[in-house]
Amino acid sequence: MPGEIAGQVHTHADGTTHAHGAHGADHDHDHDHDHAHGHPHGHDHVHGQDPHPDHAHTPTALQVPGRDTQTIALEAAVLGKNQALAERNRGWLAGRRVLALNLMSSPGAGKTTLLERCIRDLQGQVGIAVVEGDQATENDAERIRATGVAAVQVNTGTGCHLEADMLQRALQRLQPAPGSLLMIENVGNLVCPALFDLGEHARVVIFSVTEGEDKPLKYPHMFKAADVLLLSKTDLLPHLRVDLQRMIDNARVVNPGLAIFPVSAYSGEGLDAWYGWLRGELAGLGAAA
Ligand code: MG
């Protein structure tokens, strides 16, 4: 149970602390997490040496007036601990030549649908395993398992992003095969997931053509942090008043180095170019392609 609430730092009865950023102080801490290791637990258990600070937000919050140095120091500690675990994951994955991609987007951009299509198209050519991150439900993992590949669902409760320790536990369960592709579908939002390295090889933002041309300018951290941008749902373009080129230009203003692929999971348009990128990365790791 939460102990005291001091400003934006919450101290739990077991001594663990959570640093809060741009959130209001009104959200519920007495929540449960159903982690990848399969035993749901609340925050009133003893964390021991493994606190999981799941509400750390955000370097941008450093600009918020009135935040004290203690809060900022805690955020730095939370991000630092995550970074250390992410590096451990990265080493584990590299040792097995597993190509791990962190897929990030708003809710509804079509991550799971695109994943289903990619799995159908690439199955038999490369081993694939999936980690599904959502606040609640097993729905997406069940959709992925229906394609025949292994999937672990990670529910983050009120958490708005995956963290490196969650991926670590999911990897222990999944045990992806050497030379395989690991797709990590992050919790849907364009803010928090950008701040937490999971140890992935590359970050892929999925951004649907229905979302508005100026999203890359409004959410620059996500687009800056990405290696690849998949512009999804291009089959809808004839029905929209949206300028695809302007979307691409806005993304490049924020991150000139982005590899950008307009794709449609329904028509299949553009997917060959995306698969070409994947094969190149797999070959670069010495993995099967
Ligand atoms: Mg999904």
mmCIF file of C-alpha atoms and ligand atoms in Angstrom:
data_model
loop_
_atom_site.group_PDB
_atom_site.id
_atom_site.type_symbol
_atom_site.label_atom_id
_atom_site.label_comp_id
_atom_site.label_asym_id
_atom_site.label_seq_id
_atom_site.Cartn_x
_atom_site.Cartn_y
_atom_site.Cartn_z
ATOM 1 C CA MET A 1 0.000 0.000 0.000
ATOM 2 C CA PRO A 2 1.216 3.499 -0.601
ATOM 3 C CA GLY A 3 2.763 5.005 2.477
ATOM 4 C CA GLU A 4 3.313 8.687 2.299
ATOM 5 C CA ILE A 5 2.858 10.959 -0.607
ATOM 6 C CA ALA A 6 5.430 13.710 -0.672
ATOM 7 C CA GLY A 7 5.127 15.979 -3.626
ATOM 8 C CA GLN A 8 5.589 13.802 -6.673
ATOM 9 C CA VAL A 9 7.577 11.100 -4.928
ATOM 10 C CA HIS A 10 5.550 8.201 -3.570
ATOM 11 C CA THR A 11 7.102 6.027 -0.908
ATOM 12 C CA HIS A 12 5.624 2.587 -0.395
ATOM 13 C CA ALA A 13 5.451 0.754 2.878
ATOM 14 C CA ASP A 14 8.213 -1.586 1.785
ATOM 15 C CA GLY A 15 10.547 1.293 1.122
ATOM 16 C CA THR A 16 10.332 1.361 -2.661
ATOM 17 C CA THR A 17 9.700 4.693 -4.248
ATOM 18 C CA HIS A 18 8.067 5.869 -7.405
ATOM 19 C CA ALA A 19 8.964 9.082 -9.109
ATOM 20 C CA HIS A 20 6.122 10.820 -10.827
ATOM 21 C CA GLY A 21 6.494 13.245 -13.630
ATOM 22 C CA ALA A 22 3.855 15.143 -15.523
ATOM 23 C CA HIS A 23 1.007 13.131 -13.977
ATOM 24 C CA GLY A 24 -1.414 14.543 -11.516
ATOM 25 C CA ALA A 25 -1.073 13.163 -8.019
ATOM 26 C CA ASP A 26 -4.495 11.589 -8.168
ATOM 27 C CA HIS A 27 -3.931 8.244 -9.659
ATOM 28 C CA ASP A 28 -4.362 4.942 -8.039
ATOM 29 C CA HIS A 29 -1.337 3.168 -6.726
ATOM 30 C CA ASP A 30 -3.023 0.227 -5.223
ATOM 31 C CA HIS A 31 -3.017 -1.601 -8.509
ATOM 32 C CA ASP A 32 -2.066 -5.077 -9.560
ATOM 33 C CA HIS A 33 0.473 -6.056 -12.145
ATOM 34 C CA ASP A 34 0.220 -9.319 -13.983
ATOM 35 C CA HIS A 35 3.809 -9.672 -15.027
ATOM 36 C CA ALA A 36 5.337 -11.927 -17.581
ATOM 37 C CA HIS A 37 6.465 -14.280 -14.851
ATOM 38 C CA GLY A 38 2.850 -15.132 -14.323
ATOM 39 C CA HIS A 39 2.005 -14.298 -10.749
ATOM 40 C CA PRO A 40 -0.173 -11.266 -10.315
ATOM 41 C CA HIS A 41 0.751 -9.144 -7.351
ATOM 42 C CA GLY A 42 -0.118 -5.825 -5.844
ATOM 43 C CA HIS A 43 2.127 -3.174 -4.501
ATOM 44 C CA ASP A 44 1.647 -4.297 -0.963
ATOM 45 C CA HIS A 45 4.098 -7.155 -1.254
ATOM 46 C CA VAL A 46 7.782 -6.960 -0.492
ATOM 47 C CA HIS A 47 9.716 -6.026 -3.575
ATOM 48 C CA GLY A 48 13.038 -7.089 -2.104
ATOM 49 C CA GLN A 49 15.903 -6.099 -4.330
ATOM 50 C CA ASP A 50 13.698 -5.844 -7.361
ATOM 51 C CA PRO A 51 11.610 -2.697 -7.217
ATOM 52 C CA HIS A 52 9.905 -2.042 -10.478
ATOM 53 C CA PRO A 53 9.408 1.660 -10.744
ATOM 54 C CA ASP A 54 6.720 1.657 -13.312
ATOM 55 C CA HIS A 55 5.657 5.254 -13.374
ATOM 56 C CA ALA A 56 8.823 7.085 -14.151
ATOM 57 C CA HIS A 57 8.168 9.901 -16.486
ATOM 58 C CA THR A 58 9.830 11.879 -18.318
ATOM 59 C CA PRO A 59 12.788 14.039 -19.242
ATOM 60 C CA THR A 60 10.413 16.637 -20.639
ATOM 61 C CA ALA A 61 8.906 16.925 -17.168
ATOM 62 C CA LEU A 62 12.160 18.552 -16.103
ATOM 63 C CA GLN A 63 10.689 21.669 -17.673
ATOM 64 C CA VAL A 64 7.715 21.662 -15.299
ATOM 65 C CA PRO A 65 8.014 24.476 -12.742
ATOM 66 C CA GLY A 66 8.117 23.561 -9.081
ATOM 67 C CA ARG A 67 9.724 20.127 -9.397
ATOM 68 C CA ASP A 68 12.271 19.649 -6.692
ATOM 69 C CA THR A 69 15.727 18.191 -7.022
ATOM 70 C CA GLN A 70 14.749 15.058 -5.080
ATOM 71 C CA THR A 71 12.138 14.209 -7.718
ATOM 72 C CA ILE A 72 14.562 14.784 -10.532
ATOM 73 C CA ALA A 73 17.236 12.682 -8.828
ATOM 74 C CA LEU A 74 14.781 9.810 -8.393
ATOM 75 C CA GLU A 75 13.790 9.962 -12.037
ATOM 76 C CA ALA A 76 17.415 9.798 -13.037
ATOM 77 C CA ALA A 77 17.868 6.758 -10.779
ATOM 78 C CA VAL A 78 14.809 5.014 -12.230
ATOM 79 C CA LEU A 79 15.942 5.613 -15.783
ATOM 80 C CA GLY A 80 19.490 4.568 -14.885
ATOM 81 C CA LYS A 81 18.339 1.249 -13.424
ATOM 82 C CA ASN A 82 16.213 0.591 -16.491
ATOM 83 C CA GLN A 83 19.165 1.399 -18.729
ATOM 84 C CA ALA A 84 21.406 -1.104 -16.943
ATOM 85 C CA LEU A 85 18.804 -3.853 -17.351
ATOM 86 C CA ALA A 86 18.293 -2.868 -20.990
ATOM 87 C CA GLU A 87 22.009 -3.308 -21.650
ATOM 88 C CA ARG A 88 21.826 -6.748 -20.086
ATOM 89 C CA ASN A 89 18.899 -7.655 -22.370
ATOM 90 C CA ARG A 90 20.819 -6.302 -25.362
ATOM 91 C CA GLY A 91 23.770 -8.541 -24.576
ATOM 92 C CA TRP A 92 21.532 -11.577 -24.071
ATOM 93 C CA LEU A 93 19.803 -10.962 -27.405
ATOM 94 C CA ALA A 94 23.045 -10.300 -29.272
ATOM 95 C CA GLY A 95 24.539 -13.524 -27.890
ATOM 96 C CA ARG A 96 21.680 -15.414 -29.536
ATOM 97 C CA ARG A 97 21.644 -13.268 -32.699
ATOM 98 C CA VAL A 98 17.991 -12.406 -32.008
ATOM 99 C CA LEU A 99 16.723 -9.330 -33.847
ATOM 100 C CA ALA A 100 14.541 -7.532 -31.289
ATOM 101 C CA LEU A 101 12.311 -4.694 -32.475
ATOM 102 C CA ASN A 102 10.411 -2.377 -30.137
ATOM 103 C CA LEU A 103 7.131 -1.472 -31.881
ATOM 104 C CA MET A 104 5.559 1.739 -30.629
ATOM 105 C CA SER A 105 2.488 3.729 -31.651
ATOM 106 C CA SER A 106 -0.716 5.358 -30.499
ATOM 107 C CA PRO A 107 -3.528 2.965 -29.611
ATOM 108 C CA GLY A 108 -5.275 1.923 -32.803
ATOM 109 C CA ALA A 109 -2.460 2.564 -35.280
ATOM 110 C CA GLY A 110 -2.606 -1.065 -36.315
ATOM 111 C CA LYS A 111 0.396 -2.643 -34.554
ATOM 112 C CA THR A 112 -1.199 -6.004 -33.921
ATOM 113 C CA THR A 113 -2.834 -6.212 -37.357
ATOM 114 C CA LEU A 114 0.482 -5.396 -39.016
ATOM 115 C CA LEU A 115 2.220 -7.977 -36.828
ATOM 116 C CA GLU A 116 -0.290 -10.644 -37.825
ATOM 117 C CA ARG A 117 0.337 -9.870 -41.489
ATOM 118 C CA CYS A 118 4.145 -9.877 -41.076
ATOM 119 C CA ILE A 119 4.010 -13.220 -39.284
ATOM 120 C CA ARG A 120 1.851 -14.759 -42.014
ATOM 121 C CA ASP A 121 4.201 -13.462 -44.719
ATOM 122 C CA LEU A 122 7.502 -14.362 -43.031
ATOM 123 C CA GLN A 123 6.667 -17.595 -41.246
ATOM 124 C CA GLY A 124 8.769 -20.416 -42.579
ATOM 125 C CA GLN A 125 11.542 -17.978 -43.549
ATOM 126 C CA VAL A 126 12.524 -16.857 -40.059
ATOM 127 C CA GLY A 127 11.628 -17.858 -36.510
ATOM 128 C CA ILE A 128 9.353 -15.285 -34.867
ATOM 129 C CA ALA A 129 8.338 -14.709 -31.261
ATOM 130 C CA VAL A 130 6.238 -11.869 -29.862
ATOM 131 C CA VAL A 131 5.949 -9.933 -26.612
ATOM 132 C CA GLU A 132 2.637 -8.103 -26.289
ATOM 133 C CA GLY A 133 2.439 -5.113 -23.950
ATOM 134 C CA ASP A 134 -0.953 -3.760 -22.929
ATOM 135 C CA GLN A 135 -2.358 -2.311 -19.747
ATOM 136 C CA ALA A 136 -4.917 -5.109 -19.555
ATOM 137 C CA THR A 137 -6.236 -8.181 -21.364
ATOM 138 C CA GLU A 138 -4.614 -11.096 -23.119
ATOM 139 C CA ASN A 139 -6.407 -10.234 -26.386
ATOM 140 C CA ASP A 140 -3.420 -9.341 -28.538
ATOM 141 C CA ALA A 141 -1.306 -12.300 -27.414
ATOM 142 C CA GLU A 142 -4.230 -14.563 -28.302
ATOM 143 C CA ARG A 143 -4.437 -12.990 -31.768
ATOM 144 C CA ILE A 144 -0.721 -13.574 -32.260
ATOM 145 C CA ARG A 145 -0.852 -17.156 -30.964
ATOM 146 C CA ALA A 146 -3.623 -17.840 -33.483
ATOM 147 C CA THR A 147 -1.009 -17.325 -36.218
ATOM 148 C CA GLY A 148 1.023 -20.183 -34.732
ATOM 149 C CA VAL A 149 3.912 -18.274 -33.113
ATOM 150 C CA ALA A 150 4.731 -18.019 -29.417
ATOM 151 C CA ALA A 151 3.570 -14.865 -27.643
ATOM 152 C CA VAL A 152 3.836 -13.634 -24.061
ATOM 153 C CA GLN A 153 1.420 -10.988 -22.833
ATOM 154 C CA VAL A 154 2.742 -8.418 -20.365
ATOM 155 C CA ASN A 155 0.039 -6.384 -18.602
ATOM 156 C CA THR A 156 1.336 -3.147 -17.133
ATOM 157 C CA GLY A 157 -1.717 -2.190 -15.048
ATOM 158 C CA THR A 158 -1.655 1.590 -14.861
ATOM 159 C CA GLY A 159 1.829 1.654 -16.398
ATOM 160 C CA CYS A 160 1.961 3.316 -19.805
ATOM 161 C CA HIS A 161 5.036 1.585 -21.230
ATOM 162 C CA LEU A 162 7.142 -1.566 -21.078
ATOM 163 C CA GLU A 163 10.380 -1.532 -19.089
ATOM 164 C CA ALA A 164 13.541 -3.561 -19.430
ATOM 165 C CA ASP A 165 12.794 -5.830 -16.448
ATOM 166 C CA MET A 166 9.438 -6.780 -17.996
ATOM 167 C CA LEU A 167 11.183 -7.770 -21.218
ATOM 168 C CA GLN A 168 13.784 -9.714 -19.239
ATOM 169 C CA ARG A 169 11.070 -11.856 -17.633
ATOM 170 C CA ALA A 170 9.249 -12.275 -20.953
ATOM 171 C CA LEU A 171 12.487 -13.469 -22.589
ATOM 172 C CA GLN A 172 12.939 -16.072 -19.876
ATOM 173 C CA ARG A 173 9.524 -17.475 -20.739
ATOM 174 C CA LEU A 174 9.762 -17.129 -24.511
ATOM 175 C CA GLN A 175 13.355 -18.308 -24.998
ATOM 176 C CA PRO A 176 13.466 -17.038 -28.610
ATOM 177 C CA ALA A 177 15.430 -19.287 -30.933
ATOM 178 C CA PRO A 178 18.916 -18.240 -32.085
ATOM 179 C CA GLY A 179 18.707 -16.260 -35.300
ATOM 180 C CA SER A 180 15.041 -15.385 -34.835
ATOM 181 C CA LEU A 181 12.994 -12.209 -34.935
ATOM 182 C CA LEU A 182 11.523 -10.894 -31.677
ATOM 183 C CA MET A 183 8.693 -8.400 -32.088
ATOM 184 C CA ILE A 184 7.901 -6.404 -28.931
ATOM 185 C CA GLU A 185 4.583 -4.585 -29.146
ATOM 186 C CA ASN A 186 4.774 -1.775 -26.601
ATOM 187 C CA VAL A 187 1.820 -0.235 -24.775
ATOM 188 C CA GLY A 188 -0.017 2.114 -27.131
ATOM 189 C CA ASN A 189 0.936 5.736 -26.621
ATOM 190 C CA LEU A 190 3.317 8.171 -28.237
ATOM 191 C CA VAL A 191 4.972 9.508 -25.085
ATOM 192 C CA CYS A 192 6.220 7.166 -22.348
ATOM 193 C CA PRO A 193 7.568 4.194 -24.363
ATOM 194 C CA ALA A 194 10.118 6.470 -26.046
ATOM 195 C CA LEU A 195 11.874 7.022 -22.713
ATOM 196 C CA PHE A 196 12.527 3.408 -21.768
ATOM 197 C CA ASP A 197 15.186 1.411 -23.549
ATOM 198 C CA LEU A 198 14.291 -2.283 -23.481
ATOM 199 C CA GLY A 199 17.548 -3.526 -24.975
ATOM 200 C CA GLU A 200 16.029 -3.739 -28.441
ATOM 201 C CA HIS A 201 18.062 -3.667 -31.645
ATOM 202 C CA ALA A 202 15.849 -1.023 -33.238
ATOM 203 C CA ARG A 203 12.784 1.070 -32.526
ATOM 204 C CA VAL A 204 9.924 1.043 -34.968
ATOM 205 C CA VAL A 205 7.157 3.640 -34.798
ATOM 206 C CA ILE A 206 3.885 2.714 -36.447
ATOM 207 C CA PHE A 207 1.916 5.788 -37.360
ATOM 208 C CA SER A 208 -1.310 5.485 -39.287
ATOM 209 C CA VAL A 209 -2.260 7.863 -42.073
ATOM 210 C CA THR A 210 -5.455 8.647 -40.141
ATOM 211 C CA GLU A 211 -3.555 10.275 -37.274
ATOM 212 C CA GLY A 212 -2.799 13.705 -38.711
ATOM 213 C CA GLU A 213 0.112 15.156 -40.586
ATOM 214 C CA ASP A 214 1.532 17.096 -37.647
ATOM 215 C CA LYS A 215 1.857 14.258 -35.092
ATOM 216 C CA PRO A 216 5.635 13.983 -35.578
ATOM 217 C CA LEU A 217 5.918 17.661 -34.642
ATOM 218 C CA LYS A 218 3.618 17.275 -31.621
ATOM 219 C CA TYR A 219 5.334 14.130 -30.295
ATOM 220 C CA PRO A 220 8.943 14.687 -31.371
ATOM 221 C CA HIS A 221 10.583 12.483 -28.718
ATOM 222 C CA MET A 222 8.955 9.348 -30.077
ATOM 223 C CA PHE A 223 9.975 10.128 -33.643
ATOM 224 C CA LYS A 224 13.491 11.213 -32.629
ATOM 225 C CA ALA A 225 13.998 7.963 -30.748
ATOM 226 C CA ALA A 226 12.917 5.792 -33.686
ATOM 227 C CA ASP A 227 14.972 4.036 -36.347
ATOM 228 C CA VAL A 228 12.064 3.092 -38.596
ATOM 229 C CA LEU A 229 8.685 4.661 -39.319
ATOM 230 C CA LEU A 230 5.947 2.478 -40.745
ATOM 231 C CA LEU A 231 3.163 4.678 -42.125
ATOM 232 C CA SER A 232 0.271 2.280 -41.787
ATOM 233 C CA LYS A 233 -3.234 1.963 -43.270
ATOM 234 C CA THR A 234 -2.229 3.469 -46.625
ATOM 235 C CA ASP A 235 -5.198 1.627 -48.151
ATOM 236 C CA LEU A 236 -7.351 4.325 -46.497
ATOM 237 C CA LEU A 237 -5.617 7.234 -48.267
ATOM 238 C CA PRO A 238 -8.236 7.573 -51.022
ATOM 239 C CA HIS A 239 -10.839 8.235 -48.312
ATOM 240 C CA LEU A 240 -8.829 10.837 -46.387
ATOM 241 C CA ARG A 241 -7.853 14.443 -46.887
ATOM 242 C CA VAL A 242 -4.302 13.844 -45.838
ATOM 243 C CA ASP A 243 -1.035 14.554 -47.596
ATOM 244 C CA LEU A 244 1.232 11.524 -47.224
ATOM 245 C CA GLN A 245 4.263 13.471 -48.393
ATOM 246 C CA ARG A 246 3.646 16.149 -45.749
ATOM 247 C CA MET A 247 3.554 13.412 -43.086
ATOM 248 C CA ILE A 248 6.866 12.083 -44.343
ATOM 249 C CA ASP A 249 8.375 15.578 -44.491
ATOM 250 C CA ASN A 250 7.278 16.319 -40.909
ATOM 251 C CA ALA A 251 8.799 13.070 -39.679
ATOM 252 C CA ARG A 252 12.060 13.902 -41.440
ATOM 253 C CA VAL A 253 12.150 17.378 -39.896
ATOM 254 C CA VAL A 254 12.216 15.686 -36.487
ATOM 255 C CA ASN A 255 14.496 12.793 -37.482
ATOM 256 C CA PRO A 256 16.271 12.988 -40.845
ATOM 257 C CA GLY A 257 17.745 9.502 -40.352
ATOM 258 C CA LEU A 258 14.399 7.646 -40.207
ATOM 259 C CA ALA A 259 13.848 4.753 -42.584
ATOM 260 C CA ILE A 260 10.253 5.308 -43.726
ATOM 261 C CA PHE A 261 7.965 2.678 -45.249
ATOM 262 C CA PRO A 262 4.328 3.436 -46.167
ATOM 263 C CA VAL A 263 2.499 0.117 -45.739
ATOM 264 C CA SER A 264 -0.918 -1.494 -45.682
ATOM 265 C CA ALA A 265 -1.509 -4.712 -43.762
ATOM 266 C CA TYR A 266 -4.708 -5.250 -45.763
ATOM 267 C CA SER A 267 -3.566 -4.617 -49.347
ATOM 268 C CA GLY A 268 0.046 -5.631 -48.732
ATOM 269 C CA GLU A 269 1.251 -2.420 -50.374
ATOM 270 C CA GLY A 270 4.774 -1.451 -49.310
ATOM 271 C CA LEU A 271 5.426 -4.555 -47.219
ATOM 272 C CA ASP A 272 8.163 -5.919 -49.474
ATOM 273 C CA ALA A 273 10.305 -2.854 -48.801
ATOM 274 C CA TRP A 274 9.784 -3.271 -45.045
ATOM 275 C CA TYR A 275 10.641 -6.968 -45.249
ATOM 276 C CA GLY A 276 13.765 -5.999 -47.195
ATOM 277 C CA TRP A 277 14.833 -3.814 -44.268
ATOM 278 C CA LEU A 278 14.147 -6.693 -41.843
ATOM 279 C CA ARG A 279 16.171 -9.148 -43.916
ATOM 280 C CA GLY A 280 19.052 -6.707 -44.064
ATOM 281 C CA GLU A 281 19.075 -6.339 -40.275
ATOM 282 C CA LEU A 282 18.818 -10.105 -39.743
ATOM 283 C CA ALA A 283 21.726 -10.636 -42.131
ATOM 284 C CA GLY A 284 23.692 -7.970 -40.260
ATOM 285 C CA LEU A 285 23.277 -9.957 -37.036
ATOM 286 C CA GLY A 286 24.367 -13.151 -38.756
ATOM 287 C CA ALA A 287 20.815 -14.442 -38.330
ATOM 288 C CA ALA A 288 18.786 -16.390 -40.863
ATOM 289 C CA ALA A 289 16.987 -14.224 -43.423
HETATM 290 MG MG MG B 1 -2.124 -4.199 -30.060
#
